[in-house]
Short mmCIF file of C-alpha atoms in Angstrom, two decimals:
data_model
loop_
_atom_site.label_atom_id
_atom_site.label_comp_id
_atom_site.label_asym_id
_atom_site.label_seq_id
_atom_site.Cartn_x
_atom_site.Cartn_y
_atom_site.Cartn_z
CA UNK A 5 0.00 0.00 0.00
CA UNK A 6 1.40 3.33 -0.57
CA UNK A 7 0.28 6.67 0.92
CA UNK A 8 0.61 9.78 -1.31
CA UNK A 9 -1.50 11.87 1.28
CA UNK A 10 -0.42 13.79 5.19
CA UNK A 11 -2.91 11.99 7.48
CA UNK A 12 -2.47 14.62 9.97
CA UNK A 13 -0.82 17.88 10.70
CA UNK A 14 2.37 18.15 11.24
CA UNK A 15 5.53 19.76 12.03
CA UNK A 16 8.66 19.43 10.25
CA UNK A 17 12.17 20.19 9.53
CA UNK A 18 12.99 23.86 7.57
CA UNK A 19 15.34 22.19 5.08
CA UNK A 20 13.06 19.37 4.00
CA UNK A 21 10.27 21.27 2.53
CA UNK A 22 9.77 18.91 -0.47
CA UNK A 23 9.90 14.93 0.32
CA UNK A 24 12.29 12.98 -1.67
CA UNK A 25 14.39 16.02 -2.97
CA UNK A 26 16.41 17.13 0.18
CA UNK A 27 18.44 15.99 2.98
CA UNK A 28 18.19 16.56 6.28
CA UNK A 29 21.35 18.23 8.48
CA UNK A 30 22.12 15.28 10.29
CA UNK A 31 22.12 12.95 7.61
CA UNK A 32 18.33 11.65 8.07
CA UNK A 33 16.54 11.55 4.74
CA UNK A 34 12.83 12.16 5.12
CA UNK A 35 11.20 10.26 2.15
CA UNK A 36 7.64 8.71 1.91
CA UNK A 37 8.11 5.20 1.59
CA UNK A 38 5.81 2.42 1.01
CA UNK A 39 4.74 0.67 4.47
CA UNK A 40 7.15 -2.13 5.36
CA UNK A 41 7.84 -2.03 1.42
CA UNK A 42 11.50 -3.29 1.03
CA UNK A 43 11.54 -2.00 -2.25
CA UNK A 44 10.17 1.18 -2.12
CA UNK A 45 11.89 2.29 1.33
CA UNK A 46 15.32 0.94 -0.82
CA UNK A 47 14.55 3.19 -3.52
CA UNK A 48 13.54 5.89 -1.46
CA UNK A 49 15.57 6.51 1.37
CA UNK A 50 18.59 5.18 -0.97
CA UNK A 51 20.42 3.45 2.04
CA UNK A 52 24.30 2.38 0.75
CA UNK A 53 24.64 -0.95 0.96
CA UNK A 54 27.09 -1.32 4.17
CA UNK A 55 25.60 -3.30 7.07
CA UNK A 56 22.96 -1.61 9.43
CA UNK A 57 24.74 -0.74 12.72
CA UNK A 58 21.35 0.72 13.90
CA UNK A 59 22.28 4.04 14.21
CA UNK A 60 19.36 5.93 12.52
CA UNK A 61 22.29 8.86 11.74
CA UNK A 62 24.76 6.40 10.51
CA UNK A 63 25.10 6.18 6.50
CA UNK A 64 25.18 2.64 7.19
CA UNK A 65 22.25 1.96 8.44
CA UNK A 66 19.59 -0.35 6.53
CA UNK A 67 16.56 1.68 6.02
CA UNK A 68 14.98 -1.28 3.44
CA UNK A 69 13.79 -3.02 7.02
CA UNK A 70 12.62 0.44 8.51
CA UNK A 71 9.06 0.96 7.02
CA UNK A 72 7.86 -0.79 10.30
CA UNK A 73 9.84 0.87 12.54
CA UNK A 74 8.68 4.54 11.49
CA UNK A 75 5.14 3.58 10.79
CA UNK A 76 5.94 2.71 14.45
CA UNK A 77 6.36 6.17 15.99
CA UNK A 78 3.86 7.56 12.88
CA UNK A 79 5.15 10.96 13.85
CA UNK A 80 5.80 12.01 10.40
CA UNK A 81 3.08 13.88 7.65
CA UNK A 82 2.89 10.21 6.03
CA UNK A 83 1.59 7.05 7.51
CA UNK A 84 5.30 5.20 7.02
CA UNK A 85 7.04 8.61 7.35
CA UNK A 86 10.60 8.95 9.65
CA UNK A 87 9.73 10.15 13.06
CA UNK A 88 10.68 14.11 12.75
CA UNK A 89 13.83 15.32 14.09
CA UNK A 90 12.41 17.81 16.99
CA UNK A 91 10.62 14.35 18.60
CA UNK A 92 13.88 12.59 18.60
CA UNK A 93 15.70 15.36 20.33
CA UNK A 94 18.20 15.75 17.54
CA UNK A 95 19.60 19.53 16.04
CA UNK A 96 16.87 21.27 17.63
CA UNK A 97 18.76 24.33 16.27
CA UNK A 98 17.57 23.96 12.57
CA UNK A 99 13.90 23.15 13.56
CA UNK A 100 11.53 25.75 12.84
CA UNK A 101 7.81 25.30 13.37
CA UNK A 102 5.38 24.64 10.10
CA UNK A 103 2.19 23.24 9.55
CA UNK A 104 0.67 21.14 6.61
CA UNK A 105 -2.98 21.33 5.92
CA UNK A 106 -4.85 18.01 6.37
CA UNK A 107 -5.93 16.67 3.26
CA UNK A 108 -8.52 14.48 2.00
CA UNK A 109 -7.48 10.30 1.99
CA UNK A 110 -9.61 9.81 -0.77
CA UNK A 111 -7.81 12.54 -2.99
CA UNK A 112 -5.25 11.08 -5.35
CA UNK A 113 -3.77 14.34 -6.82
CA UNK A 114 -1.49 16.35 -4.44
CA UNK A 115 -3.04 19.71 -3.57
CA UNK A 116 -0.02 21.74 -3.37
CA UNK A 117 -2.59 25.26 -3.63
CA UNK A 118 -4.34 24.45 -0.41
CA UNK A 119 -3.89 27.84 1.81
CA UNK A 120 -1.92 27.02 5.22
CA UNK A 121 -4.78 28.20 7.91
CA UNK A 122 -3.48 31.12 10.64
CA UNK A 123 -2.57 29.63 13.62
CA UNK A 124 -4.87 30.97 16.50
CA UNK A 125 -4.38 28.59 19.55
CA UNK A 126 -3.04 30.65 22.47
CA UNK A 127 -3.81 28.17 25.24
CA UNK A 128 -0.97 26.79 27.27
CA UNK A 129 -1.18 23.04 27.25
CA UNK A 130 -2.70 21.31 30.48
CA UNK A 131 -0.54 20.60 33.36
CA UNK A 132 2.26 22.54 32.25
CA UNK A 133 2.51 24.62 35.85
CA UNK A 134 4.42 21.80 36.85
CA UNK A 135 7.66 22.66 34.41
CA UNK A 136 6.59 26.18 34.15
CA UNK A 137 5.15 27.95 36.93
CA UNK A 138 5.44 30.91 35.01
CA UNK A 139 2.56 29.48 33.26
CA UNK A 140 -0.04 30.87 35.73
CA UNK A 141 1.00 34.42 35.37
CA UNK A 142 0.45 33.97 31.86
CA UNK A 143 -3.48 32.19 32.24
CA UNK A 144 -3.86 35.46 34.63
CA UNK A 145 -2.94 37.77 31.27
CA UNK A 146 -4.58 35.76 29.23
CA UNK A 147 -7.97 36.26 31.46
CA UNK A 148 -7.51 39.65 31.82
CA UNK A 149 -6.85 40.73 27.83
CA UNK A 150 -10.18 38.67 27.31
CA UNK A 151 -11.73 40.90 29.88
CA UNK A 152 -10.55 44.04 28.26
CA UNK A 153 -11.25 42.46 24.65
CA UNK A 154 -14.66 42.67 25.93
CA UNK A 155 -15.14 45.89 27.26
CA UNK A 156 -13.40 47.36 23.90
CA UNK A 157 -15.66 45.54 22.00
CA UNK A 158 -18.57 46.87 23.64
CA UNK A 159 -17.44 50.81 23.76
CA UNK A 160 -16.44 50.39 19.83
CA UNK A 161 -19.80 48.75 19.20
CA UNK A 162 -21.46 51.98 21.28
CA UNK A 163 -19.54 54.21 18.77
CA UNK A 164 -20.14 52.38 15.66
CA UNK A 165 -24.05 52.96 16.52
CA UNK A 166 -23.29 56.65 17.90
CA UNK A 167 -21.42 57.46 13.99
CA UNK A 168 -24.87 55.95 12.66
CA UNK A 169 -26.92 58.72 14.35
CA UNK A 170 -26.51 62.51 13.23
CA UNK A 171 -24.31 64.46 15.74
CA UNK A 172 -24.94 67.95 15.73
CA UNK A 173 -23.74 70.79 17.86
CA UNK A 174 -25.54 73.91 17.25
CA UNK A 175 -23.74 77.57 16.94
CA UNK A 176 -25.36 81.00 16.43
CA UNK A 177 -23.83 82.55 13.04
CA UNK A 178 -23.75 86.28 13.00
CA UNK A 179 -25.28 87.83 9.77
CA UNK A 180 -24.05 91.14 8.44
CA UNK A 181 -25.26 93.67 5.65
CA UNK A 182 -24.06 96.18 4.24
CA UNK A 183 -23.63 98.43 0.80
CA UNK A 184 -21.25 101.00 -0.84
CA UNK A 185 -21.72 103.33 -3.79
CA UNK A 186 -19.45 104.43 -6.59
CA UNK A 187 -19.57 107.13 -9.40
CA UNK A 188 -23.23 108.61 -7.89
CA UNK A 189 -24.12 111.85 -9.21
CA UNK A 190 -23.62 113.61 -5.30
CA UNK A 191 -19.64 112.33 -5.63
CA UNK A 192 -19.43 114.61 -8.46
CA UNK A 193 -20.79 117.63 -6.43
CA UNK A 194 -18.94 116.84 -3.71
CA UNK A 195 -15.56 116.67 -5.99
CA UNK A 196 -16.20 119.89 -7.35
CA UNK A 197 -16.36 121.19 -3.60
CA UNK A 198 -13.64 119.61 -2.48
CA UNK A 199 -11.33 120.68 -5.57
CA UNK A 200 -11.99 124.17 -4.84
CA UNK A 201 -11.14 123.98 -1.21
CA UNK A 202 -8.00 122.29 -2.58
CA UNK A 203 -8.41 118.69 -1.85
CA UNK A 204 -7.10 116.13 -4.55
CA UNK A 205 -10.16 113.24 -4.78
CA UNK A 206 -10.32 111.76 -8.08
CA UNK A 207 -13.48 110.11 -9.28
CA UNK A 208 -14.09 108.65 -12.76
CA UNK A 209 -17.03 110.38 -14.23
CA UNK A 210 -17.34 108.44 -16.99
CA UNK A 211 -18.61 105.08 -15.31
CA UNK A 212 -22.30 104.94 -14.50
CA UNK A 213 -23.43 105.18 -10.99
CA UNK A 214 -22.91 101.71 -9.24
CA UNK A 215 -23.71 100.04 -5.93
CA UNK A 216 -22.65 96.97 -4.60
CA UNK A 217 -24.62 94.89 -2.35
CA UNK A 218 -22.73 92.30 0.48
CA UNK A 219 -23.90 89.93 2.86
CA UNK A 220 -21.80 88.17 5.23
CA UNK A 221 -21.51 86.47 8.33
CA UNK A 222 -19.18 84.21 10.49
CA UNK A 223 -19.78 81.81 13.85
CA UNK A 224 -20.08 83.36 16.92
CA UNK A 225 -17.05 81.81 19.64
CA UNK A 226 -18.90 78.55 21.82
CA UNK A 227 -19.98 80.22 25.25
CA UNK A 228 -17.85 76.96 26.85
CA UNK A 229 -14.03 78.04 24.72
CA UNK A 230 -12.88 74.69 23.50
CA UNK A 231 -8.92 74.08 24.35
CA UNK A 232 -8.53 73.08 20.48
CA UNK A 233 -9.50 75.19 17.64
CA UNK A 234 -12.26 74.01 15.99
CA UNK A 235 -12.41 73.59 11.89
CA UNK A 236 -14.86 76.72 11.10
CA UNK A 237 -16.86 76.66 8.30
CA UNK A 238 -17.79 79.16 5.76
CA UNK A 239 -20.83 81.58 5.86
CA UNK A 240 -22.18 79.76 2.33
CA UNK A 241 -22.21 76.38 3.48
CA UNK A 242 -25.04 76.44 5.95
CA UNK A 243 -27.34 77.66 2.52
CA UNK A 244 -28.70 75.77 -0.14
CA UNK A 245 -29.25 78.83 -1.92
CA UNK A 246 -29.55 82.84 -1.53
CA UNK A 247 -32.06 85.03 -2.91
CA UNK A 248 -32.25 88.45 -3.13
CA UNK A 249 -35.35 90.60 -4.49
CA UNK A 250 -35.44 94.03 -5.21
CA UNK A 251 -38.26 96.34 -5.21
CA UNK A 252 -37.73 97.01 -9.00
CA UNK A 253 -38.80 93.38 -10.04
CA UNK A 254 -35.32 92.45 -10.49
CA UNK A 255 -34.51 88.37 -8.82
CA UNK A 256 -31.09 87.44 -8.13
CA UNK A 257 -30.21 83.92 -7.25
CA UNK A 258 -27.10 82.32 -5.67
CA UNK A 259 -27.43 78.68 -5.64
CA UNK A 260 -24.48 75.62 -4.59
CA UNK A 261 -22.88 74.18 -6.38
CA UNK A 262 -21.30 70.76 -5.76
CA UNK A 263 -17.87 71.61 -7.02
CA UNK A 264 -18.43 75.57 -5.61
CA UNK A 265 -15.49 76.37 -2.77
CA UNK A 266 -17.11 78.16 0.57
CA UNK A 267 -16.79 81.87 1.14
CA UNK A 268 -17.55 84.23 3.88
CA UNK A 269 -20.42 86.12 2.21
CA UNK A 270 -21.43 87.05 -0.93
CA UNK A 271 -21.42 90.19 -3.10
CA UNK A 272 -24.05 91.44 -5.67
CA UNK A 273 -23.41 94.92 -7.82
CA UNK A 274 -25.48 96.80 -10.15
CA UNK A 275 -26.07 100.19 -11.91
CA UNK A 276 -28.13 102.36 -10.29
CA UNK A 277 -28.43 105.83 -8.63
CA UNK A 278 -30.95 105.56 -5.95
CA UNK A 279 -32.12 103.52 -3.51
CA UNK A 280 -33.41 100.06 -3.47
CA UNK A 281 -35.20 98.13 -1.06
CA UNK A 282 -33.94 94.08 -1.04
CA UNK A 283 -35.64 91.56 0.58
CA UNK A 284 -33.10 88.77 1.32
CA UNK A 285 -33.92 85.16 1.63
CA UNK A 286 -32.16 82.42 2.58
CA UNK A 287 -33.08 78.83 2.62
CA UNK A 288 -30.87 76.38 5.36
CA UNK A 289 -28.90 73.64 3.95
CA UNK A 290 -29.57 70.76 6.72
CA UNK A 291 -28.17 67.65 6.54
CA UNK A 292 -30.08 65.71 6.97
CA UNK A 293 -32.85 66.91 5.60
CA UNK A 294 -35.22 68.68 8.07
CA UNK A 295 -38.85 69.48 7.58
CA UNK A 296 -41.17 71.45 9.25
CA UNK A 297 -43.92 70.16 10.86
CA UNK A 298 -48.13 70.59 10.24
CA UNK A 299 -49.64 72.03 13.61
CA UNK A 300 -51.80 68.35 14.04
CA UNK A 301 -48.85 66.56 13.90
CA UNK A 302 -46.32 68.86 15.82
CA UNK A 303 -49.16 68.54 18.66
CA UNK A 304 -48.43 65.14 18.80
CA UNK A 305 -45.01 64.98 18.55
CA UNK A 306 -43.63 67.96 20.21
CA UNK A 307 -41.83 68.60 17.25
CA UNK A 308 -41.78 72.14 15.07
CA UNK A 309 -38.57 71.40 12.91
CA UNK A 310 -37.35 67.52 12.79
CA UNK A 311 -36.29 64.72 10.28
CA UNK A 312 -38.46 62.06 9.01
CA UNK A 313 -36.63 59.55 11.43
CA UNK A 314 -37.09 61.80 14.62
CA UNK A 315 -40.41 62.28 13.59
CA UNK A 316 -41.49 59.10 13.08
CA UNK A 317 -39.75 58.31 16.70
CA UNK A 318 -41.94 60.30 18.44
CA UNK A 319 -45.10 59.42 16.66
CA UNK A 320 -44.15 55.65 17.82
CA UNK A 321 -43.63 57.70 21.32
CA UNK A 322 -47.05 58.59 21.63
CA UNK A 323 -48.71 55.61 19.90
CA UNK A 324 -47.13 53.00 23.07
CA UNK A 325 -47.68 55.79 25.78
CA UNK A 326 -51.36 55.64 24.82
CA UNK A 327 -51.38 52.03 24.28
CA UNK A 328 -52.90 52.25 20.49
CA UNK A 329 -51.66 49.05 19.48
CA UNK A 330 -53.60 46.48 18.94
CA UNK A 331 -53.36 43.63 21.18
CA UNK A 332 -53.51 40.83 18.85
CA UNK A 333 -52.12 42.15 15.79
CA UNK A 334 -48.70 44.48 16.54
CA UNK A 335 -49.15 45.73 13.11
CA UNK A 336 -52.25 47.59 13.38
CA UNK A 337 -52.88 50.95 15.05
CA UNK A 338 -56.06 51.76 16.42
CA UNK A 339 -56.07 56.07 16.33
CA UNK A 340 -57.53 58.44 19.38
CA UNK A 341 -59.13 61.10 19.49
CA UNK A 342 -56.54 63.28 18.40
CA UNK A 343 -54.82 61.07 15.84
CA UNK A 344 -58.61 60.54 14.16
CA UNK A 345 -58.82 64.18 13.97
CA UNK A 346 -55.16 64.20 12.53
CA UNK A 347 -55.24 61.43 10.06
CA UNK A 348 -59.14 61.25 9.25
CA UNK A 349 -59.00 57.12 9.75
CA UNK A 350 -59.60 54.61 12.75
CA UNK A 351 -57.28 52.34 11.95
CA UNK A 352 -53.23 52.62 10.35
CA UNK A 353 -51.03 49.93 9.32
CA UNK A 354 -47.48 50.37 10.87
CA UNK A 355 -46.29 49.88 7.50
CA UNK A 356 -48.53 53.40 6.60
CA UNK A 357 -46.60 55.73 9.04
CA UNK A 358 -43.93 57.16 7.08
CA UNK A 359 -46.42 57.87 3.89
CA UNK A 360 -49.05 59.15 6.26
CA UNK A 361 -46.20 61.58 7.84
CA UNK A 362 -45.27 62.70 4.39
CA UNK A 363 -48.91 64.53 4.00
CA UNK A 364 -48.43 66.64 7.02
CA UNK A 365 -44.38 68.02 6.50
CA UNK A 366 -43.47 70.43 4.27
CA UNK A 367 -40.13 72.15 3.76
CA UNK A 368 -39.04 75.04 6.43
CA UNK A 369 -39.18 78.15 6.57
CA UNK A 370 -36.56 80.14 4.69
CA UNK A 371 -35.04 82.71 6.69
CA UNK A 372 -36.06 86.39 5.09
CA UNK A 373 -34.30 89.91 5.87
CA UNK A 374 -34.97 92.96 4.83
CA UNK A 375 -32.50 95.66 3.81
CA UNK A 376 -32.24 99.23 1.83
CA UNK A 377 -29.63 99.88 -0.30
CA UNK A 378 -28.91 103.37 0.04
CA UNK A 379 -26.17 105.32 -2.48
CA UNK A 380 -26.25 108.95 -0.47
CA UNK A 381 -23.36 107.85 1.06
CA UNK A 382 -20.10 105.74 -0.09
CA UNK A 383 -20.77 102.74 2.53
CA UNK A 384 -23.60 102.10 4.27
CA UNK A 385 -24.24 99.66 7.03
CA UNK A 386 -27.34 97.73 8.82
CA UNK A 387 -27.73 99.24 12.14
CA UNK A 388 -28.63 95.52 12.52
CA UNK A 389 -26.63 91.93 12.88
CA UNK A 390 -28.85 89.03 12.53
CA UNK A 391 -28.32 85.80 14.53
CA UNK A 392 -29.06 82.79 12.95
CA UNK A 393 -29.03 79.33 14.41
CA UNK A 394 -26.83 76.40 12.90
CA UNK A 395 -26.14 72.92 13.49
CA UNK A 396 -22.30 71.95 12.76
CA UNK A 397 -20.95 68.54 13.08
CA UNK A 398 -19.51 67.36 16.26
CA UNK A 399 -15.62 67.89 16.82
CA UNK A 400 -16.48 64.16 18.47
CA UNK A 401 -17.95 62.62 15.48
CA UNK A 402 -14.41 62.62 13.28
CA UNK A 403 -12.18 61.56 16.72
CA UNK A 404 -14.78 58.72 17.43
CA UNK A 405 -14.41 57.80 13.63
CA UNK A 406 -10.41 58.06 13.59
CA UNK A 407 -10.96 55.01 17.14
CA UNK A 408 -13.13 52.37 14.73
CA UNK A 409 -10.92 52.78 11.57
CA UNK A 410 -7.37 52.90 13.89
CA UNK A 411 -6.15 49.94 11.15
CA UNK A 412 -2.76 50.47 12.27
CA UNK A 413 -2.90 49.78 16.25
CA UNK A 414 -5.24 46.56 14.53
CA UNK A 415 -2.05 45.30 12.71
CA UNK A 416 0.19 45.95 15.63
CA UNK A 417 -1.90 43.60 17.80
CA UNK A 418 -2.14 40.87 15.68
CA UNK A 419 1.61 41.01 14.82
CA UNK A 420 1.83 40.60 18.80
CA UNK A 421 -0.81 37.62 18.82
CA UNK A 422 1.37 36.16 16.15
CA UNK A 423 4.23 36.17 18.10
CA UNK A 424 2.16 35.06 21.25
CA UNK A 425 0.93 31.96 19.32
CA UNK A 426 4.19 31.27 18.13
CA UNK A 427 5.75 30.61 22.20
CA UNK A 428 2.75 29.36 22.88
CA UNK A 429 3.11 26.53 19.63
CA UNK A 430 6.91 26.13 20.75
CA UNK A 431 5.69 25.50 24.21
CA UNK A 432 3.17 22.79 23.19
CA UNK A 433 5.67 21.28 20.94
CA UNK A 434 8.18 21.10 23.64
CA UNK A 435 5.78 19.60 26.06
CA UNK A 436 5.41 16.54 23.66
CA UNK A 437 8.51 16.05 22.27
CA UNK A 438 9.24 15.55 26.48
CA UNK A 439 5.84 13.51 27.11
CA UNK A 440 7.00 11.38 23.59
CA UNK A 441 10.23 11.07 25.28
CA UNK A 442 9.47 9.85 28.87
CA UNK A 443 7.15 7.48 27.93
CA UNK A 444 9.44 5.81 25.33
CA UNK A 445 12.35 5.94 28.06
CA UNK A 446 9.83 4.35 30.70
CA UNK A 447 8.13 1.41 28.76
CA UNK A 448 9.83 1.13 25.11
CA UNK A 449 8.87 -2.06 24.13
CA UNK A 450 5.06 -1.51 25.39
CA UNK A 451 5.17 1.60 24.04
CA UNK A 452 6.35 1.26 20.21
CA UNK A 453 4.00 -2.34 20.80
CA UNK A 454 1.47 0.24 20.72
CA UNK A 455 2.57 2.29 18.59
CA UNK A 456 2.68 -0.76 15.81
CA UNK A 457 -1.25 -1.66 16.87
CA UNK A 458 -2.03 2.28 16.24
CA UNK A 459 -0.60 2.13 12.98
CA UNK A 460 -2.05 -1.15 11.99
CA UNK A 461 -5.60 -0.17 12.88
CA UNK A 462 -5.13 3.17 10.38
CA UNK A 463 -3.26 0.99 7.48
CA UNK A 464 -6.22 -1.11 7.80
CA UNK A 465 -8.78 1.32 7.66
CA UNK A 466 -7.28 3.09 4.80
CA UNK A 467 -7.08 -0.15 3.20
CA UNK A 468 -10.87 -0.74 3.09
CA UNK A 469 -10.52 2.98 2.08
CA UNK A 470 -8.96 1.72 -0.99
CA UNK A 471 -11.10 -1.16 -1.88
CA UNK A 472 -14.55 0.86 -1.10
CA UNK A 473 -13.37 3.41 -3.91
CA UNK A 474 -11.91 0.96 -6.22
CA UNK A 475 -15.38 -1.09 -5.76
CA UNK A 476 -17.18 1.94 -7.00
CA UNK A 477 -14.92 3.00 -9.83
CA UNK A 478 -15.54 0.08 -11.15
CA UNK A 479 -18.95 0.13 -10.64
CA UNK A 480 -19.22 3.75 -12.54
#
């Protein structure tokens, strides 16, 4: 019978990689041979024809009778396979720790693209305090990492849901308005007065009469002064859009633009030699999207100004305070006094909320300012700042966002739990290469005795293996 296939996992020797093409440091070749195949072993392990002394490292010895003997031990990938190196205490230097993927017994072709799997096992192998009393300091770490595994787990779960939900901190932006005048007929007057008394102001009067209108504003400082400085945004980011209507008929739009940069205001100028009343409107750029609410439905919620989500919240608020649900059938909603005169119906579907809130929100308010452009004088100022309220997003939001995506600190700990797995493998391996030892030094005949009966049972059970597969083959 030969075996082309690992039966189990194993660990091997760094130098003998591929089986049959290299040669160990200490002279032990590490071929697959057929079990207690005279022929095959011969062939493979290529043993010179001088007597067998019996040392396995001598160049003399006979490893045509061996097939037995390492089937034996079976420590090897391969059912008939040398017993490795690191179990037989020999150039432990050399030895570095691999693993080979278990394959399938029933496969015949080698599957040399099968990925090698991570190695995750961190535990310390059972009664190990004995040798290494160390080892209890270590279950203590171990316990306590798990412990703070946990509660890290749970605080970046808490902030994963937190970055789902809109954080806002609201600021009070500071509105200013304000015109100037060029080239207006009184200039001209008052640059013929000024030329006689001897003073040197030119003016060009060959443009037309101009003014130019500007509207500005900036944040107001947080009454509570943060100790960082705080990324401010522009005055035209809180707007979707700006208009601005004079009393002439004349509409003038600013709208955003996706690729538009931010600015602190904005400036409009025209022709023009007398006054002009503007009415200014400006329409909030929320995200997200906030509507305002019918009177019915504000009633109910408590809300005047609110997203579809917060408004649907508190209309799910009221229904379980006032126990409208009905009690067999979750999905239905039996309506109250006020909700009848709200809605119009008895009964609602769950499943009807949100289109049912859609009839009763509109969009808000823009926010409208009035203003006179005056041209009597060179620059002329609102008496008046207007504070507007704005919602910015939380200085919180982008440090709770830079703790879940932290990728690097991820990579450092695994590289540690790598190495950690590593001692922890080279413990393991240590503690049977001594446990293989001790109980070959104890008892070796009973113990290679059953050794032989271990590897008898699994040549006979991949024998039937064999014969099953080969009955169907040629059944097919």
């Amino acid at each position: 019978m030969t075996s082309n296939q690992p039966i189990h996992s194993v660990l091997f020797d760094n130098t003998n990689e591929y089986y049959g093409q290299q040669q160990a440091s200490d002279g032990l070749q590490f071929y697959s041979s057929s079990y207690g195949d005279q022929y095959n072993s011969a062939n493979y392990y290529s043993a010179p024809p001088p007597a067998a002394t019996g040392d396995m490292r001598s160049t003399n010895y006979d490893f045509s009778t061996s097939g037995s003997f390492w089937s034996a031990f079976g420590t090897g990938g391969y059912a008939d396979e040398p017993p490795l190196l690191e179990e037989l205490g020999l150039n432990f230097g050399h030895i570095k720790t691999k693993s080979l993927t278990v394959l399938n017994p029933f496969r015949t072709v080698p599957n040399n693209h099968i990925k090698k799997k991570r190695p995750v096992d961190r535990n310390i192998p059972p009664k190990i305090e004995a040798y290494v009393p160390e080892s209890k300091l270590y279950e203590e770490l171990c316990q306590f990492e798990r412990n703070m595994d946990s509660a890290i787990m749970k605080k970046r779960l808490e902030i994963q849901e937190a970055l789902g939900k809109p954080t806002k901190v609201k600021r009070t932006m500071r509105i200013f308005i304000s015109n100037s005048a060029a080239d207006q007929p009184h200039e001209e007057e008052q640059e013929e007065e000024e030329e006689e008394e001897g003073h040197m102001f030119e003016i060009n009067s060959e443009n037309e009469p101009s003014w130019t209108l500007k509207i500005e504003g900036r944040l107001l400082d947080p009454l509570i002064p943060t100790k960082k400085a705080q990324p401010v945004q522009k005055f035209t980011s809180f707007f979707k859009s700006i208009l601005i209507e004079l009393d002439n008929g004349e509409l003038i739009e600013w709208r955003k633009q996706a690729s538009s940069t931010e600015s602190d205001g904005i400036e409009v100028k025209r022709k023009g030699d007398k006054d002009v009343h503007a009415r200014i409107i400006l329409v909030p750029d929320y995200t997200p999207q906030k509507y305002k609410l019918a009177t019915g439905l504000s009633e109910l919620t408590g809300l005047r100004l609110a997203t579809k989500p917060q408004i649907v919240t508190e209309l799910w608020g009221y229904i379980k305070e006032h126990h409208c649900q009905d009690p067999h059938d979750k999905r239905i909603i039996h309506c109250d006094k006020k909700m009848l005169s709200l809605f119009g119906v008895e009964k609602l579907q769950f499943s009807q909320i949100p289109d049912v809130i859609n009839r009763y929100v509109t969009q808000p308010d823009p926010i409208q300012l009035e203003y006179t452009i005056r041209v009597d004088k060179r620059f002329h100022a609102s008496p008046k700042a207007y504070d507007v309220d704005v919602e910015l997003d939380s200085v919180l939001k982008q440090k709770m966002m830079n703790v879940v995506s932290a990728s690097q600190v991820q990579k450092d700990i695994l590289a540690l739990d790598d190495k950690v797995v590593q001692c922890v493998q080279s413990i393991n391996n240590s503690k049977m290469k001594r446990n293989f030892l001790m109980q070959f030094s104890m008892h070796p005949i009973e113990f290679i005795n059953k050794w032989i009966n271990s590897q008898a049972r699994d040549i006979e059970t991949q024998q039937r293996m064999q014969e099953l597969l080969a009955t169907q083959s040629t059944k097919q």
